[in-house]
């Protein structure tokens, strides 16, 4: 564990992260042990936060999640995240046994129980306990658990120097299958794409849609800057309708920067002046290389840096107090 209490990862020669400590029991004995989890209405110790092996969230990936950050004693865009959770639930015919307000309050309660000021929330709703067999109607009650902890997607120096990204062969699924808007517990396309990127020595992977247009990265939305305009693919090209993406639209409008949506091919990123990625976990981070092509001069660009700074200020000054 680092000084911030988060698990630190070493990177092996294949660029596959391995826990610094392999023994899960030794991990459990350390300070992580003190984490409190909200589980179906109760705050319990991490060691007691258990889900049945017959839960369809585990058996079939039948469930949904949200990732939310809190900064400086405030949860950033709490309502938007919980609203998106409810939209995912609706798409999956998952009947939430709690109101939106109750889920917001449970989120705040979890943060308070862990005594944190800054961190990351993972909110998971599973279909619940059922029988073997896909039928979700045999699972009477969904389960919800909320973890308040930390998350570090990329090393700190990459926020200064920028990320190198490679294109993955794993595509974003077509909306004719499960919509990419649903934050479901089946993230295997993204996990496999991430593995491809890590195997190639990159920290992040670009995912295309079925037609070969840019959708997004494995956990972040993609933006380019060209001739002082900020451009991002429409969500209909296969990205998640990111909440951080939405904040970039707001910041551009506040700062007088032109922003628009446009379908893009990899060529558009290769030849852009600047590029950056956004996501709750990733926050805002410059992308300086794609598939060995330097983007612009290969350094974080001025408009990206301006937006990144504005984002940092916004997250620390807005949000739901807890
Ligand atoms: N695309 C995908 C596929 C995502 O999962 C984003 C874009 C960014 O959306 P927001 O709303 O966060 O701006 C996400 C969300 C992780 C992790 O552990 C990543 C996300 C969420 C939860 C966990 O890497 N990204």
Tab-separated table of C-alpha atoms and ligand atoms in Angstrom:
chain	number	residue	atom	x	y	z
A	1	UNK	CA	0.000	0.000	0.000
A	2	UNK	CA	1.150	3.486	-0.788
A	3	UNK	CA	1.012	6.311	1.725
A	4	UNK	CA	-2.422	7.216	0.386
A	5	UNK	CA	-3.725	3.807	1.440
A	6	UNK	CA	-4.243	2.604	-2.122
A	7	UNK	CA	-2.920	-0.707	-3.422
A	8	UNK	CA	0.225	-0.089	-5.462
A	9	UNK	CA	0.933	-2.107	-8.574
A	10	UNK	CA	4.226	-3.222	-10.047
A	11	UNK	CA	4.454	-3.664	-13.797
A	12	UNK	CA	6.122	-6.843	-15.024
A	13	UNK	CA	8.079	-7.183	-18.246
A	14	UNK	CA	4.923	-7.898	-20.254
A	15	UNK	CA	3.414	-4.686	-18.886
A	16	UNK	CA	0.848	-6.715	-17.009
A	17	UNK	CA	0.174	-5.192	-13.606
A	18	UNK	CA	0.583	-7.612	-10.738
A	19	UNK	CA	-0.308	-6.822	-7.127
A	20	UNK	CA	2.745	-5.834	-5.158
A	21	UNK	CA	1.629	-8.382	-2.624
A	22	UNK	CA	0.330	-11.590	-4.126
A	23	UNK	CA	-1.189	-12.971	-0.956
A	24	UNK	CA	-4.784	-11.760	-0.710
A	25	UNK	CA	-4.820	-12.640	2.979
A	26	UNK	CA	-1.953	-10.282	3.721
A	27	UNK	CA	-3.847	-7.573	1.818
A	28	UNK	CA	-6.924	-8.203	3.947
A	29	UNK	CA	-4.971	-7.852	7.156
A	30	UNK	CA	-3.706	-4.397	6.357
A	31	UNK	CA	-5.525	-1.088	6.686
A	32	UNK	CA	-7.837	-1.921	3.786
A	33	UNK	CA	-9.527	-4.080	6.431
A	34	UNK	CA	-11.041	-1.011	7.969
A	35	UNK	CA	-13.130	-0.199	4.879
A	36	UNK	CA	-16.845	-0.012	5.456
A	37	UNK	CA	-19.191	-1.187	2.734
A	38	UNK	CA	-22.842	-0.286	2.247
A	39	UNK	CA	-24.601	-3.568	1.466
A	40	UNK	CA	-28.372	-3.769	1.051
A	41	UNK	CA	-29.113	-1.035	3.528
A	42	UNK	CA	-26.446	-1.755	6.142
A	43	UNK	CA	-22.913	-0.527	6.663
A	44	UNK	CA	-20.744	-3.597	7.187
A	45	UNK	CA	-17.030	-4.358	7.443
A	46	UNK	CA	-15.388	-5.289	4.179
A	47	UNK	CA	-14.843	-8.830	5.485
A	48	UNK	CA	-18.597	-9.223	5.994
A	49	UNK	CA	-19.637	-7.708	2.658
A	50	UNK	CA	-20.518	-10.899	0.815
A	51	UNK	CA	-22.577	-11.710	-2.264
A	52	UNK	CA	-23.984	-15.168	-2.990
A	53	UNK	CA	-22.399	-17.392	-5.643
A	54	UNK	CA	-25.978	-17.708	-6.974
A	55	UNK	CA	-26.220	-13.965	-7.589
A	56	UNK	CA	-26.762	-13.413	-11.314
A	57	UNK	CA	-24.441	-10.424	-11.156
A	58	UNK	CA	-21.673	-12.981	-10.794
A	59	UNK	CA	-23.190	-15.869	-12.761
A	60	UNK	CA	-24.104	-13.822	-15.854
A	61	UNK	CA	-22.691	-10.336	-15.363
A	62	UNK	CA	-26.341	-9.373	-14.945
A	63	UNK	CA	-26.148	-6.077	-13.134
A	64	UNK	CA	-24.991	-2.485	-13.432
A	65	UNK	CA	-22.500	-0.110	-11.870
A	66	UNK	CA	-21.397	3.489	-11.557
A	67	UNK	CA	-18.057	5.073	-10.768
A	68	UNK	CA	-18.229	8.419	-8.983
A	69	UNK	CA	-15.517	10.645	-7.550
A	70	UNK	CA	-15.559	12.927	-4.545
A	71	UNK	CA	-13.165	15.773	-3.943
A	72	UNK	CA	-12.595	18.036	-1.014
A	73	UNK	CA	-15.687	16.899	0.882
A	74	UNK	CA	-18.078	17.037	-2.096
A	75	UNK	CA	-19.381	14.376	-4.477
A	76	UNK	CA	-18.995	15.477	-8.077
A	77	UNK	CA	-22.131	15.141	-10.228
A	78	UNK	CA	-23.803	12.715	-7.821
A	79	UNK	CA	-27.323	13.109	-9.229
A	80	UNK	CA	-26.137	12.669	-12.829
A	81	UNK	CA	-24.370	9.425	-11.929
A	82	UNK	CA	-27.330	8.010	-10.034
A	83	UNK	CA	-29.679	9.055	-12.835
A	84	UNK	CA	-27.460	7.189	-15.291
A	85	UNK	CA	-27.564	4.160	-12.978
A	86	UNK	CA	-31.356	4.247	-13.144
A	87	UNK	CA	-31.256	4.455	-16.956
A	88	UNK	CA	-28.986	1.385	-17.060
A	89	UNK	CA	-31.437	-0.373	-14.706
A	90	UNK	CA	-34.364	0.538	-16.922
A	91	UNK	CA	-32.642	-0.794	-20.038
A	92	UNK	CA	-32.047	-4.124	-18.274
A	93	UNK	CA	-35.570	-4.325	-16.761
A	94	UNK	CA	-33.893	-4.287	-13.365
A	95	UNK	CA	-36.354	-2.976	-10.837
A	96	UNK	CA	-34.488	-0.882	-8.272
A	97	UNK	CA	-35.889	-1.440	-4.759
A	98	UNK	CA	-34.567	1.976	-3.636
A	99	UNK	CA	-35.510	5.460	-4.745
A	100	UNK	CA	-32.990	7.690	-6.467
A	101	UNK	CA	-32.831	9.853	-3.319
A	102	UNK	CA	-32.160	6.792	-1.149
A	103	UNK	CA	-29.298	5.724	-3.407
A	104	UNK	CA	-27.809	9.246	-3.239
A	105	UNK	CA	-28.085	9.213	0.554
A	106	UNK	CA	-26.571	5.700	0.771
A	107	UNK	CA	-23.619	6.943	-1.299
A	108	UNK	CA	-23.023	9.873	1.061
A	109	UNK	CA	-23.441	7.594	4.080
A	110	UNK	CA	-20.762	5.225	2.734
A	111	UNK	CA	-18.265	8.047	2.300
A	112	UNK	CA	-18.957	9.329	5.819
A	113	UNK	CA	-18.580	5.816	7.279
A	114	UNK	CA	-15.093	5.602	5.779
A	115	UNK	CA	-14.005	9.039	6.979
A	116	UNK	CA	-12.761	10.048	3.535
A	117	UNK	CA	-12.503	13.492	2.017
A	118	UNK	CA	-11.312	12.575	-1.478
A	119	UNK	CA	-11.811	9.297	-3.296
A	120	UNK	CA	-13.795	7.091	-5.598
A	121	UNK	CA	-17.144	5.378	-5.199
A	122	UNK	CA	-18.043	2.105	-6.882
A	123	UNK	CA	-21.759	1.527	-6.811
A	124	UNK	CA	-22.895	-1.914	-7.963
A	125	UNK	CA	-26.404	-3.302	-8.384
A	126	UNK	CA	-26.695	-7.020	-9.093
A	127	UNK	CA	-29.757	-8.870	-10.366
A	128	UNK	CA	-29.785	-10.784	-7.092
A	129	UNK	CA	-29.926	-14.382	-6.020
A	130	UNK	CA	-31.580	-16.805	-8.434
A	131	UNK	CA	-31.256	-20.263	-9.808
A	132	UNK	CA	-28.851	-21.565	-12.401
A	133	UNK	CA	-30.308	-20.484	-15.719
A	134	UNK	CA	-30.482	-17.046	-17.316
A	135	UNK	CA	-34.046	-16.175	-16.338
A	136	UNK	CA	-33.809	-12.904	-14.379
A	137	UNK	CA	-37.439	-13.180	-13.247
A	138	UNK	CA	-36.346	-15.958	-10.877
A	139	UNK	CA	-34.205	-13.423	-8.996
A	140	UNK	CA	-36.705	-11.628	-6.751
A	141	UNK	CA	-34.493	-8.941	-5.182
A	142	UNK	CA	-31.524	-7.011	-6.575
A	143	UNK	CA	-28.573	-6.390	-4.267
A	144	UNK	CA	-26.681	-3.148	-4.051
A	145	UNK	CA	-23.285	-2.485	-2.580
A	146	UNK	CA	-21.243	0.688	-2.401
A	147	UNK	CA	-17.487	0.855	-1.961
A	148	UNK	CA	-15.704	4.091	-1.093
A	149	UNK	CA	-12.012	3.869	-1.795
A	150	UNK	CA	-9.375	5.223	-4.165
A	151	UNK	CA	-8.670	4.563	-7.820
A	152	UNK	CA	-5.562	5.378	-9.839
A	153	UNK	CA	-5.883	4.654	-13.532
A	154	UNK	CA	-2.566	6.018	-14.767
A	155	UNK	CA	0.746	7.019	-13.151
A	156	UNK	CA	0.807	10.664	-11.985
A	157	UNK	CA	3.571	11.736	-14.383
A	158	UNK	CA	1.357	10.904	-17.386
A	159	UNK	CA	-1.036	13.666	-16.343
A	160	UNK	CA	1.877	16.057	-16.963
A	161	UNK	CA	3.524	14.413	-19.977
A	162	UNK	CA	0.572	12.712	-21.645
A	163	UNK	CA	-0.464	9.164	-22.481
A	164	UNK	CA	0.622	6.955	-25.331
A	165	UNK	CA	-2.289	4.960	-26.684
A	166	UNK	CA	-2.627	2.084	-29.140
A	167	UNK	CA	-5.664	1.004	-31.142
A	168	UNK	CA	-7.137	-2.294	-29.991
A	169	UNK	CA	-8.589	-4.949	-32.274
A	170	UNK	CA	-11.478	-5.504	-29.826
A	171	UNK	CA	-14.383	-3.356	-31.016
A	172	UNK	CA	-17.071	-1.532	-29.082
A	173	UNK	CA	-20.204	-3.616	-29.505
A	174	UNK	CA	-22.907	-2.447	-31.874
A	175	UNK	CA	-26.045	-0.972	-30.273
A	176	UNK	CA	-27.876	-3.826	-32.022
A	177	UNK	CA	-26.518	-5.973	-29.168
A	178	UNK	CA	-26.449	-4.514	-25.653
A	179	UNK	CA	-26.251	-0.723	-25.939
A	180	UNK	CA	-22.819	0.686	-25.078
A	181	UNK	CA	-24.746	3.176	-22.899
A	182	UNK	CA	-25.500	0.488	-20.327
A	183	UNK	CA	-22.840	0.383	-17.623
A	184	UNK	CA	-23.365	-3.318	-17.110
A	185	UNK	CA	-21.327	-5.746	-15.053
A	186	UNK	CA	-20.127	-7.281	-18.317
A	187	UNK	CA	-17.132	-5.134	-19.198
A	188	UNK	CA	-15.239	-7.905	-20.939
A	189	UNK	CA	-14.874	-6.102	-24.271
A	190	UNK	CA	-13.198	-3.265	-22.428
A	191	UNK	CA	-11.161	-5.579	-20.227
A	192	UNK	CA	-9.872	-7.465	-23.282
A	193	UNK	CA	-9.089	-4.196	-25.063
A	194	UNK	CA	-7.196	-3.001	-21.975
A	195	UNK	CA	-5.190	-6.242	-21.979
A	196	UNK	CA	-4.296	-5.675	-25.638
A	197	UNK	CA	-3.078	-2.160	-24.823
A	198	UNK	CA	-1.053	-3.305	-21.813
A	199	UNK	CA	0.494	-6.154	-23.829
A	200	UNK	CA	1.529	-3.599	-26.430
A	201	UNK	CA	3.237	-1.533	-23.721
A	202	UNK	CA	0.595	1.228	-23.667
A	203	UNK	CA	-1.437	2.292	-20.646
A	204	UNK	CA	-4.622	2.851	-22.628
A	205	UNK	CA	-6.316	1.456	-25.719
A	206	UNK	CA	-8.457	3.131	-28.373
A	207	UNK	CA	-11.607	1.239	-29.300
A	208	UNK	CA	-13.308	1.556	-32.692
A	209	UNK	CA	-16.879	0.692	-33.535
A	210	UNK	CA	-17.963	-1.986	-36.014
A	211	UNK	CA	-17.564	0.469	-38.903
A	212	UNK	CA	-14.035	1.363	-37.875
A	213	UNK	CA	-14.852	4.826	-36.544
A	214	UNK	CA	-13.430	5.983	-33.217
A	215	UNK	CA	-15.729	5.170	-30.290
A	216	UNK	CA	-13.689	5.790	-27.117
A	217	UNK	CA	-10.931	4.348	-24.946
A	218	UNK	CA	-11.465	1.458	-22.535
A	219	UNK	CA	-12.766	3.683	-19.755
A	220	UNK	CA	-12.622	7.204	-21.167
A	221	UNK	CA	-14.087	9.437	-23.856
A	222	UNK	CA	-11.806	10.835	-26.565
A	223	UNK	CA	-11.372	14.444	-27.667
A	224	UNK	CA	-9.150	16.099	-30.241
A	225	UNK	CA	-8.278	19.744	-30.794
A	226	UNK	CA	-7.880	20.931	-34.391
A	227	UNK	CA	-7.521	24.539	-35.469
A	228	UNK	CA	-8.626	25.706	-31.981
A	229	UNK	CA	-11.819	23.609	-32.115
A	230	UNK	CA	-12.507	20.799	-29.665
A	231	UNK	CA	-14.047	17.754	-31.363
A	232	UNK	CA	-15.383	14.461	-29.981
A	233	UNK	CA	-17.284	11.588	-31.603
A	234	UNK	CA	-21.066	11.514	-31.099
A	235	UNK	CA	-22.104	8.914	-28.529
A	236	UNK	CA	-24.007	7.164	-31.346
A	237	UNK	CA	-20.560	6.080	-32.602
A	238	UNK	CA	-20.337	3.728	-29.627
A	239	UNK	CA	-19.046	5.655	-26.637
A	240	UNK	CA	-20.575	5.958	-23.228
A	241	UNK	CA	-22.365	9.273	-22.706
A	242	UNK	CA	-19.693	10.257	-20.223
A	243	UNK	CA	-20.461	12.650	-17.410
A	244	UNK	CA	-16.922	14.050	-17.598
A	245	UNK	CA	-17.466	14.433	-21.375
A	246	UNK	CA	-20.506	16.530	-20.573
A	247	UNK	CA	-18.429	18.689	-18.206
A	248	UNK	CA	-15.986	19.382	-21.072
A	249	UNK	CA	-18.908	20.745	-23.135
A	250	UNK	CA	-19.814	23.032	-20.213
A	251	UNK	CA	-16.211	24.182	-19.719
A	252	UNK	CA	-15.788	24.937	-23.429
A	253	UNK	CA	-18.896	27.055	-23.322
A	254	UNK	CA	-17.686	28.858	-20.166
A	255	UNK	CA	-14.225	29.463	-21.683
A	256	UNK	CA	-15.480	30.461	-25.137
A	257	UNK	CA	-13.909	27.457	-26.871
A	258	UNK	CA	-15.773	25.972	-29.848
A	259	UNK	CA	-16.751	22.345	-29.354
A	260	UNK	CA	-18.607	20.008	-31.696
A	261	UNK	CA	-19.302	16.357	-32.341
A	262	UNK	CA	-17.946	14.636	-35.440
A	263	UNK	CA	-17.449	11.021	-36.381
A	264	UNK	CA	-13.745	10.441	-36.585
A	265	UNK	CA	-11.337	7.905	-37.972
A	266	UNK	CA	-7.930	7.250	-36.476
A	267	UNK	CA	-6.525	9.582	-39.153
A	268	UNK	CA	-8.273	12.496	-37.457
A	269	UNK	CA	-6.468	11.763	-34.203
A	270	UNK	CA	-3.099	11.135	-35.892
A	271	UNK	CA	-3.311	14.541	-37.572
A	272	UNK	CA	-4.898	16.511	-34.691
A	273	UNK	CA	-3.089	19.373	-32.981
A	274	UNK	CA	-3.911	18.004	-29.510
A	275	UNK	CA	-5.872	15.233	-27.879
A	276	UNK	CA	-7.102	14.339	-24.404
A	277	UNK	CA	-9.218	11.719	-22.666
A	278	UNK	CA	-11.904	12.132	-20.019
A	279	UNK	CA	-13.568	9.866	-17.467
A	280	UNK	CA	-14.523	9.840	-13.817
A	281	UNK	CA	-11.717	7.461	-12.940
A	282	UNK	CA	-9.230	8.848	-15.500
A	283	UNK	CA	-10.271	12.478	-14.908
A	284	UNK	CA	-8.788	14.546	-17.769
A	285	UNK	CA	-5.487	13.449	-19.264
A	286	UNK	CA	-3.603	14.472	-22.413
A	287	UNK	CA	-3.040	11.840	-25.126
A	288	UNK	CA	0.212	12.576	-26.931
A	289	UNK	CA	0.737	9.525	-29.135
A	290	UNK	CA	-1.539	7.105	-30.952
A	291	UNK	CA	-0.145	4.029	-32.714
A	292	UNK	CA	3.383	5.517	-32.716
A	293	UNK	CA	2.185	8.795	-34.310
A	294	UNK	CA	2.932	11.871	-32.226
A	295	UNK	CA	-0.172	14.016	-31.858
A	296	UNK	CA	0.797	17.619	-32.657
A	297	UNK	CA	4.304	18.071	-31.296
A	298	UNK	CA	3.936	15.083	-28.970
A	299	UNK	CA	3.393	17.264	-25.893
A	300	UNK	CA	0.163	18.193	-24.079
A	301	UNK	CA	-1.373	21.093	-26.005
A	302	UNK	CA	-2.426	24.503	-24.638
A	303	UNK	CA	-6.200	24.034	-25.046
A	304	UNK	CA	-6.061	20.582	-23.426
A	305	UNK	CA	-4.069	22.003	-20.518
A	306	UNK	CA	-6.513	24.888	-20.105
A	307	UNK	CA	-9.475	22.485	-19.975
A	308	UNK	CA	-7.658	20.099	-17.643
A	309	UNK	CA	-6.914	22.940	-15.228
A	310	UNK	CA	-10.497	24.222	-15.427
A	311	UNK	CA	-11.762	20.687	-14.758
A	312	UNK	CA	-9.551	20.394	-11.673
A	313	UNK	CA	-10.904	23.647	-10.331
A	314	UNK	CA	-14.507	22.683	-11.043
A	315	UNK	CA	-14.370	19.305	-9.290
A	316	UNK	CA	-12.943	20.865	-6.156
A	317	UNK	CA	-15.475	23.639	-5.934
A	318	UNK	CA	-18.787	21.981	-6.936
A	319	UNK	CA	-20.734	18.985	-5.764
A	320	UNK	CA	-22.914	17.498	-3.061
A	321	UNK	CA	-21.532	18.053	0.429
A	322	UNK	CA	-21.352	14.999	2.684
B	1	LIG	N1	-16.359	5.123	-21.463
B	1	LIG	C1	-16.472	4.002	-20.749
B	1	LIG	C2	-16.567	2.699	-21.434
B	1	LIG	C3	-16.504	4.076	-19.359
B	1	LIG	O1	-16.651	2.969	-18.627
B	1	LIG	C4	-16.284	6.477	-19.521
B	1	LIG	C5	-16.268	6.340	-20.894
B	1	LIG	C6	-16.256	7.850	-18.917
B	1	LIG	O2	-17.528	8.186	-18.389
B	1	LIG	P1	-17.701	9.145	-17.150
B	1	LIG	O3	-19.137	9.262	-16.969
B	1	LIG	O4	-17.011	8.488	-15.982
B	1	LIG	O5	-17.060	10.427	-17.517
B	1	LIG	C7	-16.402	5.332	-18.723
B	1	LIG	C8	-16.418	5.403	-17.243
B	1	LIG	C9	-12.207	1.829	-14.417
B	1	LIG	C10	-13.456	2.579	-14.606
B	1	LIG	O6	-12.115	1.137	-13.388
B	1	LIG	C11	-13.667	3.439	-15.659
B	1	LIG	C12	-14.920	4.068	-15.769
B	1	LIG	C13	-15.873	3.845	-14.868
B	1	LIG	C14	-15.622	2.997	-13.845
B	1	LIG	C15	-14.429	2.355	-13.703
B	1	LIG	O7	-11.315	1.852	-15.252
B	1	LIG	N2	-15.147	4.893	-16.804
